[in-house]
Short mmCIF file of C-alpha atoms and ligand atoms in Angstrom, two decimals:
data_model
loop_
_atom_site.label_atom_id
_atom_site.label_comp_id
_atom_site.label_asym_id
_atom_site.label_seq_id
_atom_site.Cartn_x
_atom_site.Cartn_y
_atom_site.Cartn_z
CA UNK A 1 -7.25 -20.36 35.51
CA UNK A 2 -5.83 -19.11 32.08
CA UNK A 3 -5.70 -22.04 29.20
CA UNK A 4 -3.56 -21.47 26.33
CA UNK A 5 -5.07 -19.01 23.89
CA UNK A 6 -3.76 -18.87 20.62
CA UNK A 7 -2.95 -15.57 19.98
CA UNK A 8 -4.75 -14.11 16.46
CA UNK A 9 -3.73 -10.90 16.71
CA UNK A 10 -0.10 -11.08 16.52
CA UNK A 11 -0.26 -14.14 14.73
CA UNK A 12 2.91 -14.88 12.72
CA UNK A 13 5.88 -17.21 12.25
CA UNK A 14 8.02 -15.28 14.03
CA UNK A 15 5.55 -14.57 17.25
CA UNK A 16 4.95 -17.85 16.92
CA UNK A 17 8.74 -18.44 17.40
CA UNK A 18 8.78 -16.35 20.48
CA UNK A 19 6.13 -18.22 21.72
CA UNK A 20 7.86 -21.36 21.54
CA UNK A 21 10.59 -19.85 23.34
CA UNK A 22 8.57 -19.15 26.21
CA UNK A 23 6.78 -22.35 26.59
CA UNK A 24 9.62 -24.08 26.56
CA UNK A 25 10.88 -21.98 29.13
CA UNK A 26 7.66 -21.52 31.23
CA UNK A 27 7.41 -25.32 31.27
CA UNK A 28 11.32 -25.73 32.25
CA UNK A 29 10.78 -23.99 35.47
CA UNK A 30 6.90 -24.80 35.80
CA UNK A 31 5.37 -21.51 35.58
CA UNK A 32 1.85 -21.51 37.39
CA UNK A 33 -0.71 -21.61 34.52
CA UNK A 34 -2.38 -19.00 35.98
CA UNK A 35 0.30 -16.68 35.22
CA UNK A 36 1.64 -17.97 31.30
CA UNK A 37 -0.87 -16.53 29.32
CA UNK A 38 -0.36 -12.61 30.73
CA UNK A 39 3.28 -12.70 31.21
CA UNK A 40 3.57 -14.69 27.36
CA UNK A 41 1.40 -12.02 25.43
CA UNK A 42 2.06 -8.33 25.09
CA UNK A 43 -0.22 -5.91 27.07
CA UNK A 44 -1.65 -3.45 24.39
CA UNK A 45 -0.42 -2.33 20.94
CA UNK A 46 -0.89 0.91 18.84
CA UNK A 47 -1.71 1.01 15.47
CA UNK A 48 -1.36 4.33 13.92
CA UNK A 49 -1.89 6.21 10.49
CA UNK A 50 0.95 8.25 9.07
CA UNK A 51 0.21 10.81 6.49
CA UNK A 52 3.01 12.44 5.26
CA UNK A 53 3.44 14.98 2.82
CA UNK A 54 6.18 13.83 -0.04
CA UNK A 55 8.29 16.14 -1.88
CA UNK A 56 6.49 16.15 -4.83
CA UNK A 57 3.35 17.46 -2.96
CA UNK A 58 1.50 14.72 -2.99
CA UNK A 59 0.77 12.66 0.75
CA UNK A 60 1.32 8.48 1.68
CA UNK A 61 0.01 7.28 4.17
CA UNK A 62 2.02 4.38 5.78
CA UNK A 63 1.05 2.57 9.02
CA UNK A 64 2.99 1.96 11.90
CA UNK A 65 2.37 0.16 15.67
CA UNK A 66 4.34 0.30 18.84
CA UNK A 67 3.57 -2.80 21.08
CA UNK A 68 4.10 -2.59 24.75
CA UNK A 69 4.92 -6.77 26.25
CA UNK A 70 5.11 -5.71 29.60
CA UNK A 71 4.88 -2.83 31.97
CA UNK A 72 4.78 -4.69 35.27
CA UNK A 73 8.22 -4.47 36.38
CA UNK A 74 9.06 -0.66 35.00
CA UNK A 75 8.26 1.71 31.96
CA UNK A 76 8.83 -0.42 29.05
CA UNK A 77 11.81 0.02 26.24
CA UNK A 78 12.54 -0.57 22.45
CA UNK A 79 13.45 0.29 19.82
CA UNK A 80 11.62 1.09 16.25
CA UNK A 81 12.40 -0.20 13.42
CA UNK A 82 11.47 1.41 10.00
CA UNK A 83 11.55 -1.46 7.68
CA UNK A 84 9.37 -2.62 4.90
CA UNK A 85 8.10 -5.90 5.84
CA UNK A 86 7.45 -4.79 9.43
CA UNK A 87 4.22 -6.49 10.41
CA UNK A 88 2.58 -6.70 14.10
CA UNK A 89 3.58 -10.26 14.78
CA UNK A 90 6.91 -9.30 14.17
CA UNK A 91 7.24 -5.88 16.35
CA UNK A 92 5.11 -7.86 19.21
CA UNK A 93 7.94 -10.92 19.17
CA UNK A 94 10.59 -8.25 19.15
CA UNK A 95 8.59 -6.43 21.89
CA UNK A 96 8.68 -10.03 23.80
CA UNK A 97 11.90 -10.39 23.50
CA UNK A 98 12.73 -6.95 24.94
CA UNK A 99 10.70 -7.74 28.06
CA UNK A 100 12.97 -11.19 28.75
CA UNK A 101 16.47 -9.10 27.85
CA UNK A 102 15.99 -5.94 30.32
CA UNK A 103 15.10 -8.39 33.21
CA UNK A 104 17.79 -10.53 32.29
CA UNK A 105 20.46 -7.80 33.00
CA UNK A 106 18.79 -6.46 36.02
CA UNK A 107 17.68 -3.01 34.59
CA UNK A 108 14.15 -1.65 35.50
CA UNK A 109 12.37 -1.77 32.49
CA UNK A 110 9.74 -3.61 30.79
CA UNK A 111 9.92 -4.30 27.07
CA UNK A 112 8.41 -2.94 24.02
CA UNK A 113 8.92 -2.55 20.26
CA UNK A 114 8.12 0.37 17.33
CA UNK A 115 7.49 -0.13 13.48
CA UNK A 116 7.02 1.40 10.87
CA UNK A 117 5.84 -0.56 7.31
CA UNK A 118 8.44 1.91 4.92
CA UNK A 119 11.52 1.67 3.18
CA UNK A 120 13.48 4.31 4.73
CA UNK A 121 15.93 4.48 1.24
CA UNK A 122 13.04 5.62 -0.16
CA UNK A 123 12.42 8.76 1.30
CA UNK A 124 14.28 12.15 1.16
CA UNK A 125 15.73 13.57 4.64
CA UNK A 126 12.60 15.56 5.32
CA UNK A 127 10.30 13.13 4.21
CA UNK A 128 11.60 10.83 7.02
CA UNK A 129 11.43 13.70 9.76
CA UNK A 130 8.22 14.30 8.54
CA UNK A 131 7.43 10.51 8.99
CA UNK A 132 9.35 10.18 12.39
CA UNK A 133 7.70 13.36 14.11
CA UNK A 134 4.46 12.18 12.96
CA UNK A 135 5.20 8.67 14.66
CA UNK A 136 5.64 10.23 17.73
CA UNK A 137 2.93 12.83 17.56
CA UNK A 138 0.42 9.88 17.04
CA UNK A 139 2.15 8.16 20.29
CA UNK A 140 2.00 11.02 22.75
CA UNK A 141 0.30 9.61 25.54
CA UNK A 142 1.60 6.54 25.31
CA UNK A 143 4.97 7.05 25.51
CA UNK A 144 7.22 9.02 27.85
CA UNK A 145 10.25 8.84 30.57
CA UNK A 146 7.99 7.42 32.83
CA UNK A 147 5.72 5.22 30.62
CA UNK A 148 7.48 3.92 27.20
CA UNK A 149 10.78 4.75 26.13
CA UNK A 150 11.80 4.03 22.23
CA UNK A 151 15.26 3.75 20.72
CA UNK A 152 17.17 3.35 17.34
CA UNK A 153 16.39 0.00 15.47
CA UNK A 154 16.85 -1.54 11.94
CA UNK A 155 16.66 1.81 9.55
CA UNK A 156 16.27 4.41 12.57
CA UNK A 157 18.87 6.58 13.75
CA UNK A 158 20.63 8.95 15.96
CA UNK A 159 18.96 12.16 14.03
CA UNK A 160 15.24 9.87 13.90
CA UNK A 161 15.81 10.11 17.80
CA UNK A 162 17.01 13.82 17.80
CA UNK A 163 13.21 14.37 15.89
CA UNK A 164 11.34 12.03 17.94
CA UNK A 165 12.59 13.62 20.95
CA UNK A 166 12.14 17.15 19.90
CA UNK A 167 8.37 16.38 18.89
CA UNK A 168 7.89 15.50 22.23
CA UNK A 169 9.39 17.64 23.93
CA UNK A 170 7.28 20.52 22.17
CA UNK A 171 4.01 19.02 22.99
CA UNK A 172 5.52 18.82 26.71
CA UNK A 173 6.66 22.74 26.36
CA UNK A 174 9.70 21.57 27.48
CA UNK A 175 12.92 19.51 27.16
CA UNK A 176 12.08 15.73 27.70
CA UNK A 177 15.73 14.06 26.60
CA UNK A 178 14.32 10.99 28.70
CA UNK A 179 11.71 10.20 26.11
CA UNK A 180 14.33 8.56 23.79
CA UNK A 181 17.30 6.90 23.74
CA UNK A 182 19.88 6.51 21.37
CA UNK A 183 20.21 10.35 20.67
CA UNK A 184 22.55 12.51 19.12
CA UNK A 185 24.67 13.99 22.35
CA UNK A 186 24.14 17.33 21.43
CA UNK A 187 20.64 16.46 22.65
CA UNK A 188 21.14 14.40 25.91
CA UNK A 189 22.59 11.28 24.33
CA UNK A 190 25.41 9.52 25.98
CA UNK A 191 28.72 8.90 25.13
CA UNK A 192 29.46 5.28 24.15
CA UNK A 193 25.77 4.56 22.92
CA UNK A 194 25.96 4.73 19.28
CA UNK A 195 28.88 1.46 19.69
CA UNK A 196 27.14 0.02 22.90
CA UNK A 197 25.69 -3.00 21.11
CA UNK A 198 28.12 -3.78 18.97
CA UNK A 199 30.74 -2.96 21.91
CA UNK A 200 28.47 -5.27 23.90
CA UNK A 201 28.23 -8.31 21.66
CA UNK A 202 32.54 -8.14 20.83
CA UNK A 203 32.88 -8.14 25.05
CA UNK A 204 30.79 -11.42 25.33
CA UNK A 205 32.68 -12.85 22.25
CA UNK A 206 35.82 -11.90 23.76
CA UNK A 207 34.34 -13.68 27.03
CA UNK A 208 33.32 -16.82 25.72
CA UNK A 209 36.22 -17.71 23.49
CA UNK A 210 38.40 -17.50 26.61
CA UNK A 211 36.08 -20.20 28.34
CA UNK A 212 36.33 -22.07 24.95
CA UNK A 213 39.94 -21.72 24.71
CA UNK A 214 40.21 -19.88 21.71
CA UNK A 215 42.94 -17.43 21.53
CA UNK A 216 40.98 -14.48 19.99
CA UNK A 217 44.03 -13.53 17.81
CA UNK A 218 43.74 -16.81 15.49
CA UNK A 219 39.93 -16.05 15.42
CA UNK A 220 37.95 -15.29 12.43
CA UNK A 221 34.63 -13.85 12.37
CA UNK A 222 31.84 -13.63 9.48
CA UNK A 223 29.05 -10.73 10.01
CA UNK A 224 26.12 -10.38 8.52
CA UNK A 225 24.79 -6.93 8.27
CA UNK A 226 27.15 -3.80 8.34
CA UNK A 227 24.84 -1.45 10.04
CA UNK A 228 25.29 -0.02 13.10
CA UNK A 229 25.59 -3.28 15.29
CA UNK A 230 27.13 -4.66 12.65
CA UNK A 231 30.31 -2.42 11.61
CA UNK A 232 30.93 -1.74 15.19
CA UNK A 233 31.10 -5.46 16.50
CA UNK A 234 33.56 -5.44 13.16
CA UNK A 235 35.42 -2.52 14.52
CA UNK A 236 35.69 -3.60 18.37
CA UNK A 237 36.70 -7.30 17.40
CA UNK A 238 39.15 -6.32 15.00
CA UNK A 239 40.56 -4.05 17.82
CA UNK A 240 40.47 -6.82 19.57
CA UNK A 241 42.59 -8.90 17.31
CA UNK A 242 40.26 -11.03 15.40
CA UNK A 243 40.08 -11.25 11.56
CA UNK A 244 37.23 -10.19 9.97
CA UNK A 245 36.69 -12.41 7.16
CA UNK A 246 32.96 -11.55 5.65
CA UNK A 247 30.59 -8.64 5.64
CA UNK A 248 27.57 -7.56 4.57
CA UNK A 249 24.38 -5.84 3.78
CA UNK A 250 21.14 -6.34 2.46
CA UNK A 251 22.78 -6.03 -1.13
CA UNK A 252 25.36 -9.26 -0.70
CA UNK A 253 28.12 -9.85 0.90
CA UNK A 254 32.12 -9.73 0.91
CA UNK A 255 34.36 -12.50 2.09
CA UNK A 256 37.64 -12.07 2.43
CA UNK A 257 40.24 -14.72 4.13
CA UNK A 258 42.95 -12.48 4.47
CA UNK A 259 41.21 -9.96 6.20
CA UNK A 260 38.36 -7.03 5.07
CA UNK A 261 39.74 -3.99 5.35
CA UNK A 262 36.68 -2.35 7.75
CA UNK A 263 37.58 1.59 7.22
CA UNK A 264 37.80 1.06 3.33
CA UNK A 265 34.08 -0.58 3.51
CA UNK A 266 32.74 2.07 5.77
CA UNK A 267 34.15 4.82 3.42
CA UNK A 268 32.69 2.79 0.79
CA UNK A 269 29.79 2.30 2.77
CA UNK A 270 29.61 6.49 3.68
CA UNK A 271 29.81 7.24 -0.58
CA UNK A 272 27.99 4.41 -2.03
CA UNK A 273 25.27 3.80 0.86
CA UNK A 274 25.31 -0.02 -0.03
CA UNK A 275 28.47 -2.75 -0.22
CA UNK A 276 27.40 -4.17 -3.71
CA UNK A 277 30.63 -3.92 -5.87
CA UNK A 278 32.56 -3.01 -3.16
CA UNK A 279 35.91 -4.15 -3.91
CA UNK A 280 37.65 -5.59 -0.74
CA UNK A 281 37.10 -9.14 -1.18
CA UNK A 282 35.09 -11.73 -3.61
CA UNK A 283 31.11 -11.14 -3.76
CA UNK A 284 29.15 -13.95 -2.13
CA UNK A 285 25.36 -14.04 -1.05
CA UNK A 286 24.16 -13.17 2.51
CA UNK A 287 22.92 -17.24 2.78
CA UNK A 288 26.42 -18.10 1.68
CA UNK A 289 28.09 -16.08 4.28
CA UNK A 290 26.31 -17.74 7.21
CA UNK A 291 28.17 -21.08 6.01
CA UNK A 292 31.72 -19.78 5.32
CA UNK A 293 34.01 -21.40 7.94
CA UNK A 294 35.00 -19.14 10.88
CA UNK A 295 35.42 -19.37 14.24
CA UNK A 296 32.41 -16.67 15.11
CA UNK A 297 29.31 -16.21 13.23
CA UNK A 298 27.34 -13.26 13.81
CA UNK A 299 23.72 -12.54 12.79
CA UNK A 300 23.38 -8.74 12.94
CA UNK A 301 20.44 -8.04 10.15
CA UNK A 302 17.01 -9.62 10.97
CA UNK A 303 15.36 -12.77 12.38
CA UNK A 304 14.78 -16.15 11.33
CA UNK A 305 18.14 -16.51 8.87
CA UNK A 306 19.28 -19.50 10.80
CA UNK A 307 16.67 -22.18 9.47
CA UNK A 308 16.59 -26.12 9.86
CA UNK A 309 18.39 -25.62 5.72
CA UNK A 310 20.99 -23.93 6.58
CA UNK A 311 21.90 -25.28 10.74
CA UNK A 312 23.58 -28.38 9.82
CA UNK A 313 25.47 -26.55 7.33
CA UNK A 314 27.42 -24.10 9.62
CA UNK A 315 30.80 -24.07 10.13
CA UNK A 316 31.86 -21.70 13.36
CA UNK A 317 32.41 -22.69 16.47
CA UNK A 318 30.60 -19.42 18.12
CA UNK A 319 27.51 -18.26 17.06
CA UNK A 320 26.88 -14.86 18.75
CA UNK A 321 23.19 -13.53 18.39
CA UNK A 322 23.69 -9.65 17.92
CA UNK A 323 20.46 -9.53 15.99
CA UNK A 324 16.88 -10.43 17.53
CA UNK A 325 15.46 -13.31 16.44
CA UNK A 326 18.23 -14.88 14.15
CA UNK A 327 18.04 -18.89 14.96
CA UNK A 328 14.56 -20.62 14.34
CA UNK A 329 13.61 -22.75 16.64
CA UNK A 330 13.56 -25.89 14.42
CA UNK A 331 17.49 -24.91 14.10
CA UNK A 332 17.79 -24.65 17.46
CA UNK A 333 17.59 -27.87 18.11
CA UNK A 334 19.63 -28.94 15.24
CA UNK A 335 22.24 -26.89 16.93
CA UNK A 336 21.99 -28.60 19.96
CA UNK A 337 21.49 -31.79 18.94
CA UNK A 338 25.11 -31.05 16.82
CA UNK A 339 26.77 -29.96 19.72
CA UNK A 340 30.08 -28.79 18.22
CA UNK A 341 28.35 -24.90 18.04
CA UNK A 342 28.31 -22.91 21.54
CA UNK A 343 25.25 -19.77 21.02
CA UNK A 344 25.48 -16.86 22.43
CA UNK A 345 21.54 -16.35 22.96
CA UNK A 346 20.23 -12.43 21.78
CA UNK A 347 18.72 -11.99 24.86
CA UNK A 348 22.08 -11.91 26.21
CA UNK A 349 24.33 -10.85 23.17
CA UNK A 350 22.74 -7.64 21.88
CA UNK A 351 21.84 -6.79 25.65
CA UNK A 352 24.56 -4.00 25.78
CA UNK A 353 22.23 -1.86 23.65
CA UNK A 354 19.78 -1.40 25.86
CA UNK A 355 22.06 -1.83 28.80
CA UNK A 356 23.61 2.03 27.34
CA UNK A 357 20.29 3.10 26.62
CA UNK A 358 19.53 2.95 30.59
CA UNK A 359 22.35 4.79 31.29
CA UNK A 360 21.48 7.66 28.67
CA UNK A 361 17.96 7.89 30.57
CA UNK A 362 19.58 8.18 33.53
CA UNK A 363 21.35 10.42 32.52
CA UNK A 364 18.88 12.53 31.22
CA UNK A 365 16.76 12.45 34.89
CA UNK A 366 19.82 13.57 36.37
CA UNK A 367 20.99 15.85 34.14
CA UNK A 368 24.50 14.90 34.81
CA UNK A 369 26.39 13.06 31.98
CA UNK A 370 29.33 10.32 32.62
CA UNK A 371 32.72 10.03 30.58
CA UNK A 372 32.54 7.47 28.07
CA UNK A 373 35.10 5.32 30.77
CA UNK A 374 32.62 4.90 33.23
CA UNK A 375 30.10 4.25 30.68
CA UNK A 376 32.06 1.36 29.14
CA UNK A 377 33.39 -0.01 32.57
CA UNK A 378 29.40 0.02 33.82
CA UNK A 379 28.52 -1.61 30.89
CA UNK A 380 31.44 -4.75 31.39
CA UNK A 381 30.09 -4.80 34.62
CA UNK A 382 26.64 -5.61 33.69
CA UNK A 383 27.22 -7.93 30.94
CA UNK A 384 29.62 -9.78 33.31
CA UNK A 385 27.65 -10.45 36.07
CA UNK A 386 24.41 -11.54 33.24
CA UNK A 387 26.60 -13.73 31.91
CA UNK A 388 27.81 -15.35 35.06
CA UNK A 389 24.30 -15.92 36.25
CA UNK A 390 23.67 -17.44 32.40
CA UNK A 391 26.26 -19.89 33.37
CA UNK A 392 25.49 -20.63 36.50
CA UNK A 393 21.79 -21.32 35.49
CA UNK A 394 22.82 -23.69 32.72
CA UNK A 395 25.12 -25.23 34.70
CA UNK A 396 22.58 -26.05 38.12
CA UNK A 397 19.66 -27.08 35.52
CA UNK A 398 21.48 -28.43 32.80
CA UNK A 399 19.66 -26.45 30.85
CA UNK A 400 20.67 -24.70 27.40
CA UNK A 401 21.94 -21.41 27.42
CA UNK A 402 19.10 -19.84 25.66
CA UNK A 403 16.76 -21.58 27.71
CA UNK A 404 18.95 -20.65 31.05
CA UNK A 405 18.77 -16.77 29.43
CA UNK A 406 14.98 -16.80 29.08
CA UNK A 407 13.92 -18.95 32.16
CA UNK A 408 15.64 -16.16 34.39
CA UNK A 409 14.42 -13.35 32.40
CA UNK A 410 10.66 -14.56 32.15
CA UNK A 411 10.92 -15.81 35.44
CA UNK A 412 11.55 -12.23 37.12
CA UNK A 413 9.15 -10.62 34.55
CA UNK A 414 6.26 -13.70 36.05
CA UNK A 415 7.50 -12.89 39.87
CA UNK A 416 7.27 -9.41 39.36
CA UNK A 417 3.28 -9.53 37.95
CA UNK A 418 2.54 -12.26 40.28
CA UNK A 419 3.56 -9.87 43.71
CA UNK A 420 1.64 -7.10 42.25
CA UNK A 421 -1.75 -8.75 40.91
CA UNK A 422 -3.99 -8.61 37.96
CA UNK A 423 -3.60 -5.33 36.55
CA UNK A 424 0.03 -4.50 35.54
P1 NAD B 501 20.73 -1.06 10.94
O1 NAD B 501 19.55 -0.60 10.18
O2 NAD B 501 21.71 -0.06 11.43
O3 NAD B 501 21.51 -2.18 10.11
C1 NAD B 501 20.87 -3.30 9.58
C2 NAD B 501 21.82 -3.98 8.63
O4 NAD B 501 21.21 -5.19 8.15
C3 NAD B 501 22.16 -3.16 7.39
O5 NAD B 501 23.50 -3.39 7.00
C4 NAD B 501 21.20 -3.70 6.34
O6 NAD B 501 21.65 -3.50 5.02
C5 NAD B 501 21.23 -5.16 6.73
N1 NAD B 501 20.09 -5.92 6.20
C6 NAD B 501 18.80 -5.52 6.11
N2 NAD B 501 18.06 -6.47 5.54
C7 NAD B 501 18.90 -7.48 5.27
C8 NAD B 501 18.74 -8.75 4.68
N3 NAD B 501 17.54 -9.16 4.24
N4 NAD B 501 19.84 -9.55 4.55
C9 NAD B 501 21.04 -9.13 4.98
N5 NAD B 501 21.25 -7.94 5.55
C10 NAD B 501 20.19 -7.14 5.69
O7 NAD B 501 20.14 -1.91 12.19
P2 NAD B 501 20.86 -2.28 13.55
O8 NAD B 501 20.45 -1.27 14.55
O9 NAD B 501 22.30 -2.54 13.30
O10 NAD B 501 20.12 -3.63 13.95
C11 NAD B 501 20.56 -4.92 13.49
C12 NAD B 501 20.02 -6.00 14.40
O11 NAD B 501 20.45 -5.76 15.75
C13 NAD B 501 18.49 -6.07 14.49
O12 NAD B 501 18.10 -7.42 14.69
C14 NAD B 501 18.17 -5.27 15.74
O13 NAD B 501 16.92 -5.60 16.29
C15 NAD B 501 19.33 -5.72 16.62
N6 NAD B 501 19.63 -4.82 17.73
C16 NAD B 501 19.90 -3.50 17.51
C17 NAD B 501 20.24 -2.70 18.60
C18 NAD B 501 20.63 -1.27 18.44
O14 NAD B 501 21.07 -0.67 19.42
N7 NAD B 501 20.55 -0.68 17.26
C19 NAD B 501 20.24 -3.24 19.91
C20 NAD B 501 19.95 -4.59 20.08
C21 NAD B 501 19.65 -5.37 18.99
#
């Protein structure tokens, strides 16, 4: 019989979060004790040394981890994230959340997280393939197609990926595309990933401001964070016939009621590297833009920006979680208790990322790639059917929609370690 153990090693406000989330959920749908504690805390983690030689000659040595939640229910999936205030707590919440998301949407993974404590700006282009081969050099034999498969996060890329995989692969003594996703598709990646998540989270917009009645043409929408969720949720909504209204980075942000004028901020974006001074629209902080009036609000940097400050001061109607993490849970129930706000929980929103990602690895074990058509139509598919059983979970427990999202994702996850036993 497990009691709760609080958890020292990953201790932190946002594991702590997580944690909170699964309770909550564990208790809604009355987990056995026995099993909480081993489906709530990650399996193992990895902490690893990084030496790398700088251009100058001289060598840092920054520190990275890779925490695998669960590998009961398939080889577990992530992304990494090179960031500078990466800690463990933070990659093993992230890591947690992964777990819930891939059983959510039915794909056979478990979940798992990367980072690396470094601000990739910082370094030159072979300074961060120096960085992101040793990464996975200090990971082989933890990771592989069969075991742990990363993917792009915050400040890692398509050509981090290309490395990654190609590090492997040598050790291997042959090509191993399956080891990553999120690759370049010279090297095995598939079409339609690169857009997937942002591609993902516009669908599910598009979905639920039909069931709210909002004609998606008279919608406006604030992002923060122009990265790659970011600017391509912009780009597939505007498609889609919503106004943009506010953008930004970790620099500021740019609000514009009329309209931002995407390609002119990713060309900016493509010269400058950051949005400061970009001149599209008036400069306003990243808090600022969380409480502009819109219809959608979407969170698409890092956790933990929607506090119990700032909750009772939005104004959308839709908040869509692209990012992990984004909404507290202190403003979580100032949401609620509100009412006026419908969330689209991250579990669910950002799930089209990793959704792609299984496609690319299957991809890569066939060695037989699909048009970007069928990739996009298998990817609707998916999303549809998670949402429907979202719904229909809320709806038969009158639960919360995040709660609904994580009760059936940690409940499959708790099913699937109960039927095999102690060890996975
Ligand atoms: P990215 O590195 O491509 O972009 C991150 C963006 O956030 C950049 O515009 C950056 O300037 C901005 N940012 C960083 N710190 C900030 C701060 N303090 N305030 C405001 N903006 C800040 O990363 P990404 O891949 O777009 O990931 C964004 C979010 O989406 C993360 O929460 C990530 O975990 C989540 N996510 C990513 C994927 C994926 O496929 N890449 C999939 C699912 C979820």
């Amino acid at each position: 019989m497990s009691k709760a153990v609080v958890s020292t090693l990953y201790d932190s406000d946002v594991f702590r979060m997580a944690c909170r989330q699964f309770d909550q959920a564990a208790d809604a749908i009355n987990l056995p004790e026995e099993i909480r504690d081993r489906t709530k805390y990650p399996r193992r983690c990895i902490a690893v040394s990084l030496p790398v030689k700088r251009d100058n000659g001289s060598v840092t040595v920054f520190e990275g981890y890779r925490v695998q939640h669960n590998i009961s229910t398939g080889p577990s999936k992530g992304g990494v994230r090179f960031h500078e205030s990466v800690t463990l707590g933070e990659v093993g919440a992230l890591a947690m959340w992964m777990s819930w998301k891939c059983s959510l949407v039915g794909l056979p993974y478990g979940g798992a997280k990367g980072g690396v404590i470094v601000n990739p700006r910082e370094l030159s282009a072979t300074e961060l393939e120096h960085l992101s081969r040793r990464y996975m050099q200090e990971l082989i034999g933890f990771v592989g197609p069969q075991l742990d498969i990363p993917a792009p996060d915050v400040g890692t890329n398509e050509q981090i990926m290309a490395w990654m995989m190609d590090t492997y692969s040598n050790h291997v003594g042959y090509i191993c595309p399956g080891v990553v996703t999120g690759k370049p598709i010279a090297v095995g990646g598939s079409q339609g990933r690169r857009e997937a998540t942002g591609a993902g989270v516009a669908f599910l917009v598009g979905k639920y401001l039909e069931d709210m009645k909002l004609p998606i043409s008279k919608s406006t929408v604030a992002i923060q964070g122009f990265g790659n969720v970011g600017s391509e949720t912009a780009l597939a909504l505007s498609a889609m016939g919503a106004k943009i209204v506010a953008i930004s980075d970790y620099t500021g942000a740019i609000y514009n009621p009329a309209g931002v004028d995407l390609r002119k901020a990713l060309a900016y974006l493509q010269s400058e590297r950051v949005l400061k001074d970009f001149d599209g629209g008036d400069a306003v902080s990243n808090e600022q833009l969380l409480e502009l009036e819109c219809t959608v609000l979407i969170p698409a940097a890092l956790e933990r920006v929607i506090h119990q400050d700032n909750a009772p001061k939005l104004k959308c109607r839709l908040l869509a979680e692209a990012a992990n993490g984004p909404t507290t849970n202190a403003a979580d129930r100032i949401i609620e208790d509100r009412g006026d706000i419908e969330i689209i929980p991250d579990v669910l929103c950002n799930s089209g990322g990793v959704i792609v990602s299984y496609f690319e690895w299957l991809q890569n074990q066939q060695s037989f790639y699909w048009d970007r058509d069928e990739v996009i139509r298998k990817l609707h598919a998916i999303l549809e059917k998670a949402k429907e059983s979202v719904e229909y979970q809320k709806r038969k427990f009158k639960f919360s929609r995040r709660l609904a999202a994580l009760t059936l994702g940690i409940g499959r996850v708790a099913e699937a370690k109960q039927k095999r036993g102690l060890f996975p």
